Amino acid sequence: MGQETSALLLREITVNGYERVVEVKEEEVGLHAIIALHDTRLGPALGGVRAYPYRNFDEALTDVLRLSKGMTYKAAVARTGTGGGKSVILTKAGTPKTEEVLLAFAEAVNQFNGHYICAEDVGMGVDDLAVVRQGTHYVVGLPHPKSSGDPSYFTAWGGYKGIQAVCQSLWGSPSVKGKTIAIQGLGAVGMKLAATLFWEGAHLVVADVDSARCAQAAKSFAAKVVSPKEILSTPCDILAPCALGGILNPMTIPQLCCKAVAGVANNQLLKEEDGRALMKRQILYAPDYVVNSGGLMNVCVELETKGYNPARPRDQIDHVYDCLLAIFETAKTTGKSTHQVADEIAEDNLTRGIGKRTQEVMFHH
Ligand code: NAI
């Protein structure tokens, strides 16, 4: 049954294991979106809004379900006092999002009364988010003096901490000096990670589909450039995926020529069993949603009563290092994959309310 809210049409979709999934339409302005709340036991669901030209509704639904569940696990391990949610706007290829579409989306966010807080994601820049903010308070990561702004510095710092944890676990020291690290993708996060690794003494091998980015890394960080096809099989100590999801799969895992994988790309394993395949090859895998949680930690600080202060997420990101070492140790003693151990920590925190929000969220923008 649909429910009318001004010109918005909301259709509740029942999905096992999800608290609330709603299809939203505003036909006059051309909005078609889905907002999914996976789990709010630890706090309001927080997750980006992705605008993407999905081929059909089912593809968009699958994506929003997968992504919102991923946010639950990421937040539970990072103890940000937030739950898992995500939204997608179904766009048409080549057609820009209009202000009306973004404002109608903001009205849809309001229907969740603060149980869903949106942020930037693929296809949604900070300027789009600023338009959404005109229609709703429930937004973080805005280009506003009291908001947290670009999360990529914090995500990259967490990526560095993840790589340090791998070094500690495999070689007994967190130093990256002299290690060869292959970075796939030199975007907002990958390039910043490359800079930190360079200054800390690592040798870099890089690939990006954008050759200008490769040229920049070669010039600034003495990086060796290889083609996007070669990067996964390039000999290195640590492979750092910083571009695409699903890159660890039955096709690529046999080709890997590294001792560990630690990068910031979301959903690196195509399937659960790929985590076990890495284990069989004795490649240490740092679970992606632990490594890349720095960006989430950053936006969550702007919800605190005291307001945003970049020193807070910077310090919280040290948790990535400790958390990964604990995961590696448990995996070693139990014979489970690191991915499974991370999931179990998330599930345990959710069940026992560990990291549950104690303060009301506050919006300062
Ligand atoms: P971005 O879009 O700025 O950078 C991605 C880079 O990957 C681009 O330079 C692109 O040309 C390159 N690329 C695309 N396909 C490639 C291929 N086949 N081979 C090599 N390079 C390729 O994205 P951003 O923000 O740097 O994020 C990177 C990854 O980290 C994404 O998976 C994202 O979901 C994830 N992530 C990002 C966060 C953030 O704070 N920006 C937070 C958490 C996760």
mmCIF file of C-alpha atoms and ligand atoms in Angstrom:
data_model
loop_
_atom_site.group_PDB
_atom_site.id
_atom_site.type_symbol
_atom_site.label_atom_id
_atom_site.label_comp_id
_atom_site.label_asym_id
_atom_site.label_seq_id
_atom_site.Cartn_x
_atom_site.Cartn_y
_atom_site.Cartn_z
ATOM 1 C CA MET A 1 0.000 0.000 0.000
ATOM 2 C CA GLY A 2 1.338 3.460 -0.908
ATOM 3 C CA GLN A 3 1.149 6.396 1.469
ATOM 4 C CA GLU A 4 0.758 9.984 0.216
ATOM 5 C CA THR A 5 2.930 12.705 1.806
ATOM 6 C CA SER A 6 2.382 15.943 -0.126
ATOM 7 C CA ALA A 7 3.327 14.842 -3.653
ATOM 8 C CA LEU A 8 5.636 12.088 -2.360
ATOM 9 C CA LEU A 9 4.550 8.520 -2.775
ATOM 10 C CA LEU A 10 6.105 6.173 -0.231
ATOM 11 C CA ARG A 11 5.885 2.407 -0.679
ATOM 12 C CA GLU A 12 7.058 0.254 2.223
ATOM 13 C CA ILE A 13 8.937 -2.870 1.104
ATOM 14 C CA THR A 14 9.203 -5.756 3.558
ATOM 15 C CA VAL A 15 12.693 -7.243 3.539
ATOM 16 C CA ASN A 16 13.759 -9.900 6.007
ATOM 17 C CA GLY A 17 16.442 -8.622 8.378
ATOM 18 C CA TYR A 18 15.909 -4.933 7.514
ATOM 19 C CA GLU A 19 14.117 -2.471 9.784
ATOM 20 C CA ARG A 20 12.588 -0.340 7.058
ATOM 21 C CA VAL A 21 12.929 -0.141 3.292
ATOM 22 C CA VAL A 22 10.944 2.488 1.396
ATOM 23 C CA GLU A 23 10.573 3.196 -2.292
ATOM 24 C CA VAL A 24 10.014 6.907 -2.859
ATOM 25 C CA LYS A 25 8.509 8.547 -5.913
ATOM 26 C CA GLU A 26 7.701 12.129 -6.745
ATOM 27 C CA GLU A 27 6.524 11.841 -10.287
ATOM 28 C CA GLU A 28 6.097 15.519 -11.066
ATOM 29 C CA VAL A 29 9.798 16.256 -10.492
ATOM 30 C CA GLY A 30 11.013 12.816 -11.565
ATOM 31 C CA LEU A 31 12.365 11.481 -8.254
ATOM 32 C CA HIS A 32 12.662 7.718 -7.895
ATOM 33 C CA ALA A 33 14.660 6.583 -4.868
ATOM 34 C CA ILE A 34 14.949 3.874 -2.238
ATOM 35 C CA ILE A 35 15.915 4.487 1.378
ATOM 36 C CA ALA A 36 16.969 1.427 3.396
ATOM 37 C CA LEU A 37 17.426 1.273 7.162
ATOM 38 C CA HIS A 38 19.152 -1.970 7.979
ATOM 39 C CA ASP A 39 19.746 -1.677 11.720
ATOM 40 C CA THR A 40 19.400 1.181 14.227
ATOM 41 C CA ARG A 41 20.103 -0.665 17.486
ATOM 42 C CA LEU A 42 23.310 1.322 18.093
ATOM 43 C CA GLY A 43 22.065 4.697 16.832
ATOM 44 C CA PRO A 44 20.394 6.430 13.893
ATOM 45 C CA ALA A 45 21.184 4.896 10.520
ATOM 46 C CA LEU A 46 23.831 6.899 8.716
ATOM 47 C CA GLY A 47 24.940 6.276 5.161
ATOM 48 C CA GLY A 48 25.509 7.981 1.857
ATOM 49 C CA VAL A 49 23.030 8.690 -0.881
ATOM 50 C CA ARG A 50 24.152 7.174 -4.164
ATOM 51 C CA ALA A 51 22.838 8.622 -7.426
ATOM 52 C CA TYR A 52 23.327 6.116 -10.213
ATOM 53 C CA PRO A 53 21.762 5.143 -13.557
ATOM 54 C CA TYR A 54 20.677 1.658 -12.447
ATOM 55 C CA ARG A 55 19.405 -0.594 -15.223
ATOM 56 C CA ASN A 56 16.230 -1.337 -13.298
ATOM 57 C CA PHE A 57 14.562 -1.174 -9.899
ATOM 58 C CA ASP A 58 15.780 -4.616 -8.763
ATOM 59 C CA GLU A 59 19.392 -3.677 -9.374
ATOM 60 C CA ALA A 60 18.928 -0.497 -7.301
ATOM 61 C CA LEU A 61 17.193 -2.444 -4.520
ATOM 62 C CA THR A 62 19.981 -5.055 -4.381
ATOM 63 C CA ASP A 63 22.566 -2.280 -4.168
ATOM 64 C CA VAL A 64 20.853 -0.315 -1.406
ATOM 65 C CA LEU A 65 20.281 -3.458 0.677
ATOM 66 C CA ARG A 66 23.900 -4.571 0.361
ATOM 67 C CA LEU A 67 25.256 -1.093 1.094
ATOM 68 C CA SER A 68 23.013 -0.381 4.093
ATOM 69 C CA LYS A 69 23.924 -3.699 5.719
ATOM 70 C CA GLY A 70 27.594 -2.904 5.097
ATOM 71 C CA MET A 71 27.144 0.408 6.953
ATOM 72 C CA THR A 72 25.696 -1.439 9.962
ATOM 73 C CA TYR A 73 28.798 -3.615 10.210
ATOM 74 C CA LYS A 74 31.226 -0.768 9.595
ATOM 75 C CA ALA A 75 29.591 1.425 12.260
ATOM 76 C CA ALA A 76 29.305 -1.436 14.752
ATOM 77 C CA VAL A 77 33.030 -2.229 14.584
ATOM 78 C CA ALA A 78 34.035 1.463 14.504
ATOM 79 C CA ARG A 79 31.715 2.177 17.473
ATOM 80 C CA THR A 80 30.413 5.409 15.998
ATOM 81 C CA GLY A 81 27.048 5.184 17.760
ATOM 82 C CA THR A 82 25.289 5.007 14.424
ATOM 83 C CA GLY A 83 23.368 2.318 12.610
ATOM 84 C CA GLY A 84 23.351 1.175 9.029
ATOM 85 C CA GLY A 85 21.414 2.905 6.302
ATOM 86 C CA LYS A 86 21.839 3.945 2.717
ATOM 87 C CA SER A 87 19.792 5.461 -0.067
ATOM 88 C CA VAL A 88 19.891 5.382 -3.830
ATOM 89 C CA ILE A 89 18.449 7.768 -6.376
ATOM 90 C CA LEU A 90 17.728 6.110 -9.716
ATOM 91 C CA THR A 91 18.983 8.566 -12.316
ATOM 92 C CA LYS A 92 18.871 8.485 -16.099
ATOM 93 C CA ALA A 93 22.254 8.269 -17.836
ATOM 94 C CA GLY A 94 23.266 11.663 -19.178
ATOM 95 C CA THR A 95 20.459 13.520 -17.357
ATOM 96 C CA PRO A 96 21.681 15.766 -14.536
ATOM 97 C CA LYS A 97 19.930 15.703 -11.147
ATOM 98 C CA THR A 98 17.744 18.741 -10.773
ATOM 99 C CA GLU A 99 17.328 20.865 -7.670
ATOM 100 C CA GLU A 100 13.686 19.740 -7.513
ATOM 101 C CA VAL A 101 14.741 16.082 -7.416
ATOM 102 C CA LEU A 102 17.205 16.754 -4.588
ATOM 103 C CA LEU A 103 14.634 18.732 -2.601
ATOM 104 C CA ALA A 104 12.022 16.005 -3.040
ATOM 105 C CA PHE A 105 14.634 13.510 -1.835
ATOM 106 C CA ALA A 106 15.252 15.731 1.219
ATOM 107 C CA GLU A 107 11.539 15.592 1.980
ATOM 108 C CA ALA A 108 11.717 11.799 1.812
ATOM 109 C CA VAL A 109 14.609 11.833 4.319
ATOM 110 C CA ASN A 110 12.411 13.912 6.655
ATOM 111 C CA GLN A 111 9.837 11.107 6.667
ATOM 112 C CA PHE A 112 12.317 9.086 8.781
ATOM 113 C CA ASN A 113 12.307 11.724 11.568
ATOM 114 C CA GLY A 114 16.074 11.550 12.101
ATOM 115 C CA HIS A 115 16.356 7.752 12.039
ATOM 116 C CA TYR A 116 18.172 8.144 8.706
ATOM 117 C CA ILE A 117 21.018 10.645 8.176
ATOM 118 C CA CYS A 118 22.429 10.973 4.683
ATOM 119 C CA ALA A 119 25.904 11.808 3.389
ATOM 120 C CA GLU A 120 27.890 11.936 0.159
ATOM 121 C CA ASP A 121 28.377 8.881 -2.055
ATOM 122 C CA VAL A 122 28.981 7.967 -5.698
ATOM 123 C CA GLY A 123 27.176 10.414 -8.002
ATOM 124 C CA MET A 124 26.445 12.925 -5.230
ATOM 125 C CA GLY A 125 28.905 15.762 -4.725
ATOM 126 C CA VAL A 126 29.011 18.083 -1.747
ATOM 127 C CA ASP A 127 27.171 20.713 -3.797
ATOM 128 C CA ASP A 128 24.279 18.291 -4.321
ATOM 129 C CA LEU A 129 24.308 17.608 -0.607
ATOM 130 C CA ALA A 130 24.118 21.338 0.105
ATOM 131 C CA VAL A 131 20.878 21.433 -1.929
ATOM 132 C CA VAL A 132 19.525 18.447 0.052
ATOM 133 C CA ARG A 133 20.363 20.386 3.243
ATOM 134 C CA GLN A 134 17.938 23.134 2.133
ATOM 135 C CA GLY A 135 15.131 20.632 2.646
ATOM 136 C CA THR A 136 16.350 18.591 5.625
ATOM 137 C CA HIS A 137 18.638 18.815 8.668
ATOM 138 C CA TYR A 138 19.516 15.146 8.490
ATOM 139 C CA VAL A 139 22.691 15.502 6.424
ATOM 140 C CA VAL A 140 26.400 15.287 7.324
ATOM 141 C CA GLY A 141 29.619 16.040 5.436
ATOM 142 C CA LEU A 142 28.556 19.420 4.084
ATOM 143 C CA PRO A 143 30.691 22.248 2.693
ATOM 144 C CA HIS A 144 29.796 24.296 5.784
ATOM 145 C CA PRO A 145 32.150 25.696 8.487
ATOM 146 C CA LYS A 146 30.472 23.609 11.197
ATOM 147 C CA SER A 147 30.316 20.421 9.171
ATOM 148 C CA SER A 148 33.085 17.877 8.665
ATOM 149 C CA GLY A 149 33.594 18.386 4.910
ATOM 150 C CA ASP A 150 35.768 16.101 2.757
ATOM 151 C CA PRO A 151 36.223 12.716 4.516
ATOM 152 C CA SER A 152 38.941 11.432 2.190
ATOM 153 C CA TYR A 153 41.858 12.641 4.375
ATOM 154 C CA PHE A 154 40.476 10.620 7.268
ATOM 155 C CA THR A 155 39.733 7.582 5.139
ATOM 156 C CA ALA A 156 43.296 7.692 3.809
ATOM 157 C CA TRP A 157 44.692 8.015 7.347
ATOM 158 C CA GLY A 158 42.696 4.947 8.371
ATOM 159 C CA GLY A 159 44.070 3.163 5.289
ATOM 160 C CA TYR A 160 47.575 3.976 6.482
ATOM 161 C CA LYS A 161 46.777 2.650 9.975
ATOM 162 C CA GLY A 162 45.440 -0.533 8.360
ATOM 163 C CA ILE A 163 48.668 -1.004 6.415
ATOM 164 C CA GLN A 164 50.678 -0.405 9.580
ATOM 165 C CA ALA A 165 48.676 -3.121 11.367
ATOM 166 C CA VAL A 166 49.491 -5.537 8.540
ATOM 167 C CA CYS A 167 53.202 -4.656 8.836
ATOM 168 C CA GLN A 168 53.089 -5.214 12.592
ATOM 169 C CA SER A 169 51.355 -8.543 12.186
ATOM 170 C CA LEU A 170 53.575 -9.884 9.390
ATOM 171 C CA TRP A 171 56.947 -8.281 10.081
ATOM 172 C CA GLY A 172 56.816 -7.308 13.763
ATOM 173 C CA SER A 173 56.963 -3.526 13.238
ATOM 174 C CA PRO A 174 54.333 -1.000 12.073
ATOM 175 C CA SER A 175 56.871 0.729 9.833
ATOM 176 C CA VAL A 176 56.209 0.766 6.084
ATOM 177 C CA LYS A 177 59.793 1.793 5.341
ATOM 178 C CA GLY A 178 61.193 -0.271 2.492
ATOM 179 C CA LYS A 179 57.929 -2.128 1.878
ATOM 180 C CA THR A 180 56.539 -2.292 -1.658
ATOM 181 C CA ILE A 181 52.891 -1.259 -1.720
ATOM 182 C CA ALA A 182 50.727 -1.478 -4.835
ATOM 183 C CA ILE A 183 47.855 0.992 -4.973
ATOM 184 C CA GLN A 184 44.920 0.388 -7.317
ATOM 185 C CA GLY A 185 43.181 3.737 -7.847
ATOM 186 C CA LEU A 186 44.628 7.192 -7.200
ATOM 187 C CA GLY A 187 41.426 9.095 -6.519
ATOM 188 C CA ALA A 188 40.499 11.271 -3.549
ATOM 189 C CA VAL A 189 41.677 8.618 -1.070
ATOM 190 C CA GLY A 190 44.286 6.647 -3.035
ATOM 191 C CA MET A 191 46.410 9.704 -3.845
ATOM 192 C CA LYS A 192 46.449 10.855 -0.207
ATOM 193 C CA LEU A 193 47.358 7.362 0.943
ATOM 194 C CA ALA A 194 50.169 7.305 -1.642
ATOM 195 C CA ALA A 195 51.526 10.592 -0.251
ATOM 196 C CA THR A 196 51.617 9.313 3.338
ATOM 197 C CA LEU A 197 53.234 6.009 2.340
ATOM 198 C CA PHE A 198 55.847 7.816 0.260
ATOM 199 C CA TRP A 199 56.835 10.127 3.117
ATOM 200 C CA GLU A 200 57.033 7.148 5.460
ATOM 201 C CA GLY A 201 59.544 5.436 3.163
ATOM 202 C CA ALA A 202 57.486 2.881 1.195
ATOM 203 C CA HIS A 203 58.138 1.977 -2.463
ATOM 204 C CA LEU A 204 54.986 2.493 -4.509
ATOM 205 C CA VAL A 205 53.554 0.747 -7.550
ATOM 206 C CA VAL A 206 50.389 2.409 -8.830
ATOM 207 C CA ALA A 207 47.660 2.092 -11.445
ATOM 208 C CA ASP A 208 44.700 4.211 -12.410
ATOM 209 C CA VAL A 209 42.551 4.359 -15.539
ATOM 210 C CA ASP A 210 43.336 8.075 -15.510
ATOM 211 C CA SER A 211 46.933 8.330 -16.778
ATOM 212 C CA ALA A 212 47.312 11.917 -15.497
ATOM 213 C CA ARG A 213 46.897 10.637 -11.944
ATOM 214 C CA CYS A 214 49.563 7.998 -12.530
ATOM 215 C CA ALA A 215 51.902 10.637 -13.929
ATOM 216 C CA GLN A 216 51.341 12.781 -10.837
ATOM 217 C CA ALA A 217 52.171 9.864 -8.497
ATOM 218 C CA ALA A 218 55.254 8.987 -10.549
ATOM 219 C CA LYS A 219 56.531 12.561 -10.339
ATOM 220 C CA SER A 220 55.618 13.330 -6.725
ATOM 221 C CA PHE A 221 56.164 9.946 -5.072
ATOM 222 C CA ALA A 222 58.646 8.150 -7.357
ATOM 223 C CA ALA A 223 55.908 5.589 -7.982
ATOM 224 C CA LYS A 224 56.305 2.873 -10.591
ATOM 225 C CA VAL A 225 53.303 2.940 -12.894
ATOM 226 C CA VAL A 226 51.731 -0.262 -14.201
ATOM 227 C CA SER A 227 48.570 -0.729 -16.241
ATOM 228 C CA PRO A 228 45.196 -1.281 -14.489
ATOM 229 C CA LYS A 229 45.324 -4.860 -15.826
ATOM 230 C CA GLU A 230 48.685 -5.562 -14.193
ATOM 231 C CA ILE A 231 48.212 -4.006 -10.769
ATOM 232 C CA LEU A 232 46.571 -6.996 -9.081
ATOM 233 C CA SER A 233 49.298 -9.414 -10.164
ATOM 234 C CA THR A 234 52.184 -7.038 -9.599
ATOM 235 C CA PRO A 235 54.754 -8.370 -7.102
ATOM 236 C CA CYS A 236 54.486 -6.396 -3.858
ATOM 237 C CA ASP A 237 54.327 -6.776 -0.098
ATOM 238 C CA ILE A 238 50.874 -5.243 0.285
ATOM 239 C CA LEU A 239 48.150 -4.633 -2.273
ATOM 240 C CA ALA A 240 45.972 -1.599 -1.440
ATOM 241 C CA PRO A 241 42.720 -1.588 -3.444
ATOM 242 C CA CYS A 242 41.459 2.005 -3.537
ATOM 243 C CA ALA A 243 39.125 1.965 -6.541
ATOM 244 C CA LEU A 244 36.507 -0.703 -7.117
ATOM 245 C CA GLY A 245 34.487 -3.313 -5.265
ATOM 246 C CA GLY A 246 34.450 -7.046 -6.059
ATOM 247 C CA ILE A 247 38.102 -7.134 -7.116
ATOM 248 C CA LEU A 248 38.965 -10.112 -4.881
ATOM 249 C CA ASN A 249 37.296 -13.022 -6.651
ATOM 250 C CA PRO A 250 38.044 -16.488 -8.094
ATOM 251 C CA MET A 251 39.543 -14.879 -11.223
ATOM 252 C CA THR A 252 41.926 -12.507 -9.445
ATOM 253 C CA ILE A 253 42.894 -14.300 -6.211
ATOM 254 C CA PRO A 254 45.089 -16.930 -7.954
ATOM 255 C CA GLN A 255 46.981 -14.080 -9.697
ATOM 256 C CA LEU A 256 47.774 -12.047 -6.579
ATOM 257 C CA CYS A 257 51.470 -11.728 -5.876
ATOM 258 C CA CYS A 258 51.359 -10.077 -2.437
ATOM 259 C CA LYS A 259 51.550 -11.083 1.209
ATOM 260 C CA ALA A 260 48.599 -8.965 2.319
ATOM 261 C CA VAL A 261 45.667 -6.919 1.059
ATOM 262 C CA ALA A 262 44.778 -3.704 2.904
ATOM 263 C CA GLY A 263 42.958 -0.912 1.108
ATOM 264 C CA VAL A 264 39.989 1.414 1.372
ATOM 265 C CA ALA A 265 37.734 0.287 -1.508
ATOM 266 C CA ASN A 266 34.306 -0.858 -0.342
ATOM 267 C CA ASN A 267 33.189 -4.489 -0.765
ATOM 268 C CA GLN A 268 36.520 -5.828 -2.033
ATOM 269 C CA LEU A 269 35.507 -9.475 -1.650
ATOM 270 C CA LEU A 270 33.087 -10.530 -4.357
ATOM 271 C CA LYS A 271 31.700 -13.253 -2.065
ATOM 272 C CA GLU A 272 32.268 -14.438 1.522
ATOM 273 C CA GLU A 273 34.191 -17.489 0.313
ATOM 274 C CA ASP A 274 36.770 -15.239 -1.326
ATOM 275 C CA GLY A 275 37.932 -14.338 2.194
ATOM 276 C CA ARG A 276 38.662 -18.030 2.790
ATOM 277 C CA ALA A 277 40.368 -18.333 -0.606
ATOM 278 C CA LEU A 278 42.780 -15.567 0.437
ATOM 279 C CA MET A 279 43.421 -17.372 3.705
ATOM 280 C CA LYS A 280 44.232 -20.579 1.821
ATOM 281 C CA ARG A 281 46.774 -18.664 -0.229
ATOM 282 C CA GLN A 282 48.229 -17.324 3.059
ATOM 283 C CA ILE A 283 47.459 -13.758 2.049
ATOM 284 C CA LEU A 284 46.517 -11.657 5.061
ATOM 285 C CA TYR A 285 43.315 -9.730 4.344
ATOM 286 C CA ALA A 286 42.526 -6.586 6.341
ATOM 287 C CA PRO A 287 38.703 -6.376 6.173
ATOM 288 C CA ASP A 288 37.772 -3.391 4.014
ATOM 289 C CA TYR A 289 35.095 -1.933 6.240
ATOM 290 C CA VAL A 290 37.513 -1.764 9.162
ATOM 291 C CA VAL A 291 40.303 -0.215 7.064
ATOM 292 C CA ASN A 292 38.020 2.423 5.514
ATOM 293 C CA SER A 293 36.037 3.419 8.613
ATOM 294 C CA GLY A 294 37.981 6.693 9.107
ATOM 295 C CA GLY A 295 35.587 8.593 6.832
ATOM 296 C CA LEU A 296 32.588 7.451 8.873
ATOM 297 C CA MET A 297 34.327 8.306 12.152
ATOM 298 C CA ASN A 298 34.952 11.782 10.756
ATOM 299 C CA VAL A 299 31.356 12.591 9.812
ATOM 300 C CA CYS A 300 30.031 11.170 13.072
ATOM 301 C CA VAL A 301 32.041 13.658 15.116
ATOM 302 C CA GLU A 302 29.988 16.520 13.711
ATOM 303 C CA LEU A 303 26.938 15.003 15.432
ATOM 304 C CA GLU A 304 28.520 15.374 18.875
ATOM 305 C CA THR A 305 27.226 17.997 21.315
ATOM 306 C CA LYS A 306 30.580 19.824 21.241
ATOM 307 C CA GLY A 307 30.520 20.022 17.476
ATOM 308 C CA TYR A 308 33.132 19.079 14.916
ATOM 309 C CA ASN A 309 36.821 18.986 15.787
ATOM 310 C CA PRO A 310 39.166 17.172 13.368
ATOM 311 C CA ALA A 311 41.445 16.044 16.216
ATOM 312 C CA ARG A 312 38.675 13.733 17.473
ATOM 313 C CA PRO A 313 38.376 11.512 14.371
ATOM 314 C CA ARG A 314 42.149 11.642 13.867
ATOM 315 C CA ASP A 315 42.612 10.112 17.313
ATOM 316 C CA GLN A 316 39.697 7.685 16.945
ATOM 317 C CA ILE A 317 41.305 6.318 13.791
ATOM 318 C CA ASP A 318 44.018 4.754 15.968
ATOM 319 C CA HIS A 319 41.271 2.235 16.784
ATOM 320 C CA VAL A 320 41.632 0.882 13.221
ATOM 321 C CA TYR A 321 45.157 -0.293 14.020
ATOM 322 C CA ASP A 322 44.233 -1.933 17.352
ATOM 323 C CA CYS A 323 41.061 -3.440 15.987
ATOM 324 C CA LEU A 324 42.849 -5.031 13.022
ATOM 325 C CA LEU A 325 45.576 -6.516 15.203
ATOM 326 C CA ALA A 326 42.875 -8.082 17.402
ATOM 327 C CA ILE A 327 41.117 -9.448 14.287
ATOM 328 C CA PHE A 328 44.344 -10.932 12.903
ATOM 329 C CA GLU A 329 45.121 -12.555 16.240
ATOM 330 C CA THR A 330 41.650 -14.099 16.602
ATOM 331 C CA ALA A 331 41.750 -15.339 13.019
ATOM 332 C CA LYS A 332 45.098 -16.993 13.710
ATOM 333 C CA THR A 333 43.929 -18.734 16.872
ATOM 334 C CA THR A 334 40.502 -19.806 15.593
ATOM 335 C CA GLY A 335 41.380 -20.658 11.998
ATOM 336 C CA LYS A 336 38.576 -18.364 10.765
ATOM 337 C CA SER A 337 38.995 -15.867 7.951
ATOM 338 C CA THR A 338 39.672 -12.276 9.022
ATOM 339 C CA HIS A 339 36.485 -11.205 7.281
ATOM 340 C CA GLN A 340 34.437 -13.666 9.323
ATOM 341 C CA VAL A 341 36.088 -12.516 12.555
ATOM 342 C CA ALA A 342 35.264 -8.867 11.739
ATOM 343 C CA ASP A 343 31.633 -9.775 11.023
ATOM 344 C CA GLU A 344 31.420 -11.635 14.313
ATOM 345 C CA ILE A 345 32.759 -8.619 16.249
ATOM 346 C CA ALA A 346 30.134 -6.438 14.541
ATOM 347 C CA GLU A 347 27.350 -8.898 15.347
ATOM 348 C CA ASP A 348 28.482 -9.206 18.955
ATOM 349 C CA ASN A 349 28.577 -5.404 19.388
ATOM 350 C CA LEU A 350 25.083 -5.173 17.899
ATOM 351 C CA THR A 351 23.668 -7.889 20.142
ATOM 352 C CA ARG A 352 25.275 -6.574 23.318
ATOM 353 C CA GLY A 353 24.777 -2.876 22.555
ATOM 354 C CA ILE A 354 28.527 -2.169 22.621
ATOM 355 C CA GLY A 355 29.210 1.312 21.233
ATOM 356 C CA LYS A 356 25.528 2.282 21.453
ATOM 357 C CA ARG A 357 24.917 6.029 21.212
ATOM 358 C CA THR A 358 24.516 7.672 24.630
ATOM 359 C CA GLN A 359 24.121 11.308 23.515
ATOM 360 C CA GLU A 360 21.389 12.677 21.287
ATOM 361 C CA VAL A 361 22.687 13.586 17.845
ATOM 362 C CA MET A 362 23.066 17.315 17.296
ATOM 363 C CA PHE A 363 23.228 19.147 13.980
ATOM 364 C CA HIS A 364 25.320 22.313 14.128
ATOM 365 C CA HIS A 365 24.899 23.431 10.519
HETATM 366 P P1 NAI B 1 37.452 8.345 -6.372
HETATM 367 O O1 NAI B 1 36.342 8.191 -7.348
HETATM 368 O O2 NAI B 1 37.948 9.710 -6.022
HETATM 369 O O3 NAI B 1 38.727 7.503 -6.871
HETATM 370 C C1 NAI B 1 38.658 6.291 -7.493
HETATM 371 C C2 NAI B 1 39.856 6.200 -8.436
HETATM 372 O O4 NAI B 1 39.922 4.882 -8.980
HETATM 373 C C3 NAI B 1 39.762 7.160 -9.609
HETATM 374 O O5 NAI B 1 40.969 7.895 -9.754
HETATM 375 C C4 NAI B 1 39.525 6.249 -10.803
HETATM 376 O O6 NAI B 1 40.069 6.748 -12.020
HETATM 377 C C5 NAI B 1 40.240 4.983 -10.350
HETATM 378 N N1 NAI B 1 39.819 3.756 -11.028
HETATM 379 C C6 NAI B 1 38.591 3.416 -11.464
HETATM 380 N N2 NAI B 1 38.622 2.209 -12.055
HETATM 381 C C7 NAI B 1 39.887 1.767 -11.960
HETATM 382 C C8 NAI B 1 40.554 0.579 -12.373
HETATM 383 N N3 NAI B 1 39.930 -0.395 -13.010
HETATM 384 N N4 NAI B 1 41.884 0.462 -12.118
HETATM 385 C C9 NAI B 1 42.549 1.453 -11.480
HETATM 386 N N5 NAI B 1 41.966 2.597 -11.082
HETATM 387 C C10 NAI B 1 40.661 2.755 -11.310
HETATM 388 O O7 NAI B 1 36.999 7.545 -5.067
HETATM 389 P P2 NAI B 1 37.553 7.679 -3.591
HETATM 390 O O8 NAI B 1 36.721 8.632 -2.835
HETATM 391 O O9 NAI B 1 39.025 7.843 -3.626
HETATM 392 O O10 NAI B 1 37.186 6.226 -3.022
HETATM 393 C C11 NAI B 1 37.943 5.078 -3.404
HETATM 394 C C12 NAI B 1 37.293 3.841 -2.830
HETATM 395 O O11 NAI B 1 37.219 3.950 -1.415
HETATM 396 C C13 NAI B 1 35.862 3.584 -3.309
HETATM 397 O O12 NAI B 1 35.646 2.204 -3.360
HETATM 398 C C14 NAI B 1 35.022 4.175 -2.183
HETATM 399 O O13 NAI B 1 33.750 3.572 -2.104
HETATM 400 C C15 NAI B 1 35.869 3.818 -0.972
HETATM 401 N N6 NAI B 1 35.654 4.693 0.169
HETATM 402 C C16 NAI B 1 35.878 6.029 0.071
HETATM 403 C C17 NAI B 1 35.691 6.869 1.161
HETATM 404 C C18 NAI B 1 35.999 8.330 1.105
HETATM 405 O O14 NAI B 1 36.157 8.964 2.158
HETATM 406 N N7 NAI B 1 36.103 8.930 -0.091
HETATM 407 C C19 NAI B 1 35.192 6.329 2.449
HETATM 408 C C20 NAI B 1 35.044 4.880 2.460
HETATM 409 C C21 NAI B 1 35.252 4.113 1.340
#
